[in-house]
PDB file of C-alpha atoms in Angstrom:
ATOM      1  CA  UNK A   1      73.229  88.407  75.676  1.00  0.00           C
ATOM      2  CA  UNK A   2      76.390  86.201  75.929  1.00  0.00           C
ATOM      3  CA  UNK A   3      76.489  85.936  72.130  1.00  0.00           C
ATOM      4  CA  UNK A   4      79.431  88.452  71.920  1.00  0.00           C
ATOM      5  CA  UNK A   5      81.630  86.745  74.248  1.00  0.00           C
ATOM      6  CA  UNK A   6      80.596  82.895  72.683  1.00  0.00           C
ATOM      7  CA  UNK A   7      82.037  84.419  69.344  1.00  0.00           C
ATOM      8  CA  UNK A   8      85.395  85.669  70.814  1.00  0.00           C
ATOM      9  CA  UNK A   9      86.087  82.305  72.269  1.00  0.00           C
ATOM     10  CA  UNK A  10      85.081  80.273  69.079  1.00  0.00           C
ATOM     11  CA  UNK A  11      87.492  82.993  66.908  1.00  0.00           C
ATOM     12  CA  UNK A  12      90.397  83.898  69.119  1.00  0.00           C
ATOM     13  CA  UNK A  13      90.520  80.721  71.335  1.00  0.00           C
ATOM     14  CA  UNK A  14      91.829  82.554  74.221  1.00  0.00           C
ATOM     15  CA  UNK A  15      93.759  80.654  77.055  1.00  0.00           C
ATOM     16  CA  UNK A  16      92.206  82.227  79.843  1.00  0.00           C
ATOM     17  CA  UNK A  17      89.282  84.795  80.020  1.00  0.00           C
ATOM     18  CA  UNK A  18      89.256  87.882  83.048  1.00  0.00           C
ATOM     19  CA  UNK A  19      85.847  88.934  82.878  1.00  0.00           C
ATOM     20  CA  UNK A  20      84.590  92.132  84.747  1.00  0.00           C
ATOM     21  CA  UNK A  21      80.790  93.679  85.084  1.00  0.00           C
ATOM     22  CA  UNK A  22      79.166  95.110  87.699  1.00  0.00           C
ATOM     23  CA  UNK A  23      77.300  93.307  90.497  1.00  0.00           C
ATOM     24  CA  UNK A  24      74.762  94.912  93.144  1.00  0.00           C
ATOM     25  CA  UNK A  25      75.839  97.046  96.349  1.00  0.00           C
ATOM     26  CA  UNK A  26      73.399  95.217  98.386  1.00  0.00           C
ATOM     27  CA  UNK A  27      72.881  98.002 100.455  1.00  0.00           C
ATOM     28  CA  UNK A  28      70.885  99.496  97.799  1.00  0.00           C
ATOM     29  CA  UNK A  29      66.989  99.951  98.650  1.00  0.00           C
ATOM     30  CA  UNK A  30      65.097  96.967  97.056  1.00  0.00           C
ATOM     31  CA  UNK A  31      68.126  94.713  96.470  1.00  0.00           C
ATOM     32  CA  UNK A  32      67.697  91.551  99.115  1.00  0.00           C
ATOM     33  CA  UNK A  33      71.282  91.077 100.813  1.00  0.00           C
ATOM     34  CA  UNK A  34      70.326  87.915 102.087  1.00  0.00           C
ATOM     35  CA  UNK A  35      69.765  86.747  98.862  1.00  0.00           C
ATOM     36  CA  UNK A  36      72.819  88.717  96.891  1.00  0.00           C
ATOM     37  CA  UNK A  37      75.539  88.515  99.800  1.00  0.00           C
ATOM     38  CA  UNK A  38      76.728  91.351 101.381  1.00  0.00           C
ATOM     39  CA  UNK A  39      78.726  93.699  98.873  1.00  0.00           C
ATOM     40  CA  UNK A  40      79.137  97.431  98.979  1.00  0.00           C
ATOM     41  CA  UNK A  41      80.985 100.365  97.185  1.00  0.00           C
ATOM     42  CA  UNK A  42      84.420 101.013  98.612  1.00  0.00           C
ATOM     43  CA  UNK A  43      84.862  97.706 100.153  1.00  0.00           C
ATOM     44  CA  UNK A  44      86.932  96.683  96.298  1.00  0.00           C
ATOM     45  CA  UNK A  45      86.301  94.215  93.362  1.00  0.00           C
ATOM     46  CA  UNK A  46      83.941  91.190  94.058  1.00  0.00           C
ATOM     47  CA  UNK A  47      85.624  88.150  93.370  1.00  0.00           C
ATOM     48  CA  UNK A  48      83.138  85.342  92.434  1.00  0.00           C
ATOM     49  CA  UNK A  49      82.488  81.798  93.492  1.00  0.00           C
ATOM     50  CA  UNK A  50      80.608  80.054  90.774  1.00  0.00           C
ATOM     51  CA  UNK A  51      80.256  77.071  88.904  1.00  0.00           C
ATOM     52  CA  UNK A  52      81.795  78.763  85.612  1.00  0.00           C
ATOM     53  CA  UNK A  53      84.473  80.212  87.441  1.00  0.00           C
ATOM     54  CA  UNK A  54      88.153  77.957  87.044  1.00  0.00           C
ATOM     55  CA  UNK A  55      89.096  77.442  91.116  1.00  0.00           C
ATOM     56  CA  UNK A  56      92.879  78.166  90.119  1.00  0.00           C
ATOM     57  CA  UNK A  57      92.360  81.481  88.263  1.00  0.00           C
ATOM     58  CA  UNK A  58      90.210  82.747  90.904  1.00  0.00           C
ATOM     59  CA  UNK A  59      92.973  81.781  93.791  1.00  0.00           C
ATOM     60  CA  UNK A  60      95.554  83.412  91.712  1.00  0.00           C
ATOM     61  CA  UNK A  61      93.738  86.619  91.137  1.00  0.00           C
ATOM     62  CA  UNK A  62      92.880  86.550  95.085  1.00  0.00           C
ATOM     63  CA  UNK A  63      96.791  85.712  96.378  1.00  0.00           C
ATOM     64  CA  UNK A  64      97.380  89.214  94.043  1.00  0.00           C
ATOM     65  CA  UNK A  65      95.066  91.012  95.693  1.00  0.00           C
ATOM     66  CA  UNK A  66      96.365  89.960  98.783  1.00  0.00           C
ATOM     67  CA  UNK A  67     100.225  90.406  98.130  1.00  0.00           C
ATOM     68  CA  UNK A  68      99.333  93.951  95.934  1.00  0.00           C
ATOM     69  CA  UNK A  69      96.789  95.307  99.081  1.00  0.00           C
ATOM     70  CA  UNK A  70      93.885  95.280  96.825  1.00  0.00           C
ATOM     71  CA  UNK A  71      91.071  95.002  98.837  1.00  0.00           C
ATOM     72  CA  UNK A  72      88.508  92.714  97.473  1.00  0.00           C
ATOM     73  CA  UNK A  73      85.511  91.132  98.456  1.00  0.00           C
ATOM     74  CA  UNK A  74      83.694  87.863  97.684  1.00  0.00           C
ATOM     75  CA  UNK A  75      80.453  86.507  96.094  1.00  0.00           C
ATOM     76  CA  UNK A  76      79.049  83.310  95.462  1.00  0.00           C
ATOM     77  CA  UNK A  77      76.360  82.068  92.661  1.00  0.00           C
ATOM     78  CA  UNK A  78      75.311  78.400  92.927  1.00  0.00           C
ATOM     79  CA  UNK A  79      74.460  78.324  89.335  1.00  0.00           C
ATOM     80  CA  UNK A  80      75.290  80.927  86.921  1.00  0.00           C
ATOM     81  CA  UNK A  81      77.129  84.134  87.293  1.00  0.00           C
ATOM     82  CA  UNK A  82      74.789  85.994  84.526  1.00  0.00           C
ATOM     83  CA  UNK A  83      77.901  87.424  82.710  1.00  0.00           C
ATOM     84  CA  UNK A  84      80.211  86.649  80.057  1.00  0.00           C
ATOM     85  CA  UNK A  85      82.001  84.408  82.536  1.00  0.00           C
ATOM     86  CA  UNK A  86      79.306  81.667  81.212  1.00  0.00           C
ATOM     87  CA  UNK A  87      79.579  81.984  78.004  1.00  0.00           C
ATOM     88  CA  UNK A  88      83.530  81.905  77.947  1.00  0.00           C
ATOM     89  CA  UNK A  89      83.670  78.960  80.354  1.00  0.00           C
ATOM     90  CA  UNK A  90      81.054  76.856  78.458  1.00  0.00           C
ATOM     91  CA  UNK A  91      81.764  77.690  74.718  1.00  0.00           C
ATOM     92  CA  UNK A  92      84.701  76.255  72.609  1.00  0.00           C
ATOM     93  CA  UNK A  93      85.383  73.321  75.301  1.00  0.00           C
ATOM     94  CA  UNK A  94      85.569  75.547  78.311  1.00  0.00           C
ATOM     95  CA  UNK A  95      88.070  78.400  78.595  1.00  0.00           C
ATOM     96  CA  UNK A  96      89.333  78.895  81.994  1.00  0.00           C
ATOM     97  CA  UNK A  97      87.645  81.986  82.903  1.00  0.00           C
ATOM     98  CA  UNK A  98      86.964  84.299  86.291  1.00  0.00           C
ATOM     99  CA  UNK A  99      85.071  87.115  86.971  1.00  0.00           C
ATOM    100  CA  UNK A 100      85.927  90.343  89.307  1.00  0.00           C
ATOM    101  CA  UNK A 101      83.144  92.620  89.480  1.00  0.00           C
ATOM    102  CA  UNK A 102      82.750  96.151  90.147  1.00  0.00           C
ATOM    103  CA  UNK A 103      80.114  97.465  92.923  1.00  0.00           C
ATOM    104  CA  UNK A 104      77.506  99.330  91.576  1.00  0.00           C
ATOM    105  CA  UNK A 105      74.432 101.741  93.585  1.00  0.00           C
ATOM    106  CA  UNK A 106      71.012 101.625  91.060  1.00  0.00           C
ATOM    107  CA  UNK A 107      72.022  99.309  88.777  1.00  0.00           C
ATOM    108  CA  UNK A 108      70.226  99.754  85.338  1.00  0.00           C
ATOM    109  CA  UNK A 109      68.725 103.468  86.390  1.00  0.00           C
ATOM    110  CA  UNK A 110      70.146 106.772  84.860  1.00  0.00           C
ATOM    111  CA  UNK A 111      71.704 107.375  88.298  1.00  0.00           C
ATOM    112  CA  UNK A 112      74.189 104.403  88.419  1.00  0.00           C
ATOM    113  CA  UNK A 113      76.888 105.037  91.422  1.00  0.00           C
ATOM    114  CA  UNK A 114      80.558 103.006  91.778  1.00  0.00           C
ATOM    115  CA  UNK A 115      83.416 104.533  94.049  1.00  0.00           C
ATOM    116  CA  UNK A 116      85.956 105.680  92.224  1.00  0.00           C
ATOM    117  CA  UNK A 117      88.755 103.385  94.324  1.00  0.00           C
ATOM    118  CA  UNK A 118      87.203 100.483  93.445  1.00  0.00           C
ATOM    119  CA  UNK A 119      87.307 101.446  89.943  1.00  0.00           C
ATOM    120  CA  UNK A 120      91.040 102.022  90.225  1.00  0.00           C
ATOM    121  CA  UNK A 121      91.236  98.487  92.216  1.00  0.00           C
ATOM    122  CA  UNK A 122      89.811  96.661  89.669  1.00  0.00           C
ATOM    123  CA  UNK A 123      92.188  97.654  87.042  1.00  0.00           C
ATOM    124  CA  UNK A 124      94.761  96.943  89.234  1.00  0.00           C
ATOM    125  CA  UNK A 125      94.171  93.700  90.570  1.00  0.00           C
ATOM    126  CA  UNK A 126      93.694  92.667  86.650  1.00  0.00           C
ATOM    127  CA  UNK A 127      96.833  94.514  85.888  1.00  0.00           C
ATOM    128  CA  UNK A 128      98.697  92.749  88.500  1.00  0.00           C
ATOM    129  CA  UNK A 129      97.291  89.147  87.897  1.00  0.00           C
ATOM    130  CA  UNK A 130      97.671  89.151  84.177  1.00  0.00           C
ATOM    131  CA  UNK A 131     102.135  89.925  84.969  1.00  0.00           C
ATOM    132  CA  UNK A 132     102.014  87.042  87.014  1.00  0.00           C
ATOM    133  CA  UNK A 133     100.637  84.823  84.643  1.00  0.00           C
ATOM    134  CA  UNK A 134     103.375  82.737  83.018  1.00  0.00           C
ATOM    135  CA  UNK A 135     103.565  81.576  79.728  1.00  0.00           C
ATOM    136  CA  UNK A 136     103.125  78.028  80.155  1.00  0.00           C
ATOM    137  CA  UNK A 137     100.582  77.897  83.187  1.00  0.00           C
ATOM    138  CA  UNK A 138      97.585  75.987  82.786  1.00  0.00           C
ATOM    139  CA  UNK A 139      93.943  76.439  84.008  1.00  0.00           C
ATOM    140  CA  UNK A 140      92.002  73.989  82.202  1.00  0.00           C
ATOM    141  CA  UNK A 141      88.842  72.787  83.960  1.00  0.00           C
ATOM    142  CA  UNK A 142      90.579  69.426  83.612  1.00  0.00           C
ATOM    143  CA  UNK A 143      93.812  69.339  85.166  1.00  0.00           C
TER     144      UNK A 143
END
């Protein structure tokens, strides 16, 4: 895993990286929401809180949601996020990267469940970020 994502940012040297994946409705039998956080289908993309995730990004993507109406929801991971999110931020000396995820019922099963609005949200809150990113804005870990 990761390797994908670690070649992309050593070969195209992207700016800034929007990753999205799918993260636990913790309402889902056998998923612990005190552990996880509480996130559910229909509530919108999960916005993450992580260690790999560039503060600035994430605050623009969540003042979009909040001008566009996109409803969203938040998640934290103290270490890692467990997607490509990692490997952009950490490969190539660190491309500013955040992650919105997409609620998901039986993750990893052949009966895998999202709501189709928060599909649609998800698109749209990365649609509507990305046109208000300018040109010359910076998100380096370092500024």
């Amino acid at each position: 895993g990761l390797r994908g994502a670690e070649m992309i940012t050593n070969t195209l040297k992207p700016n800034v990286a929007i990753i999205t994946d799918v993260t636990h409705d913790t309402s889902t039998p056998m998923i612990d929401a005190k552990k996880e956080g509480d996130v559910k289908i229909g509530k919108g993309p999960v916005i993450s809180y992580a260690p790999a995730v560039q503060n600035n990004l994430r605050e623009k993507i969540i003042n979009t949601a909040e001008k566009n109406k996109i409803p969203f929801q938040r998640a934290a991971s103290s270490r890692y996020t467990g997607t490509d999110t990692d490997a952009f931020a950490y490969s190539n000396g660190g491309v500013p990267s955040a992650l919105i995820s997409l609620p998901l019922r039986y993750m990893h099963t052949t009966v895998e469940m999202v709501q189709k609005d928060d599909v649609e949200n998800v698109i749209r809150l990365i649609y509507e970020t990305l046109k208000n990113i300018k040109a010359d804005e910076s998100f380096s870990y370092f500024d």
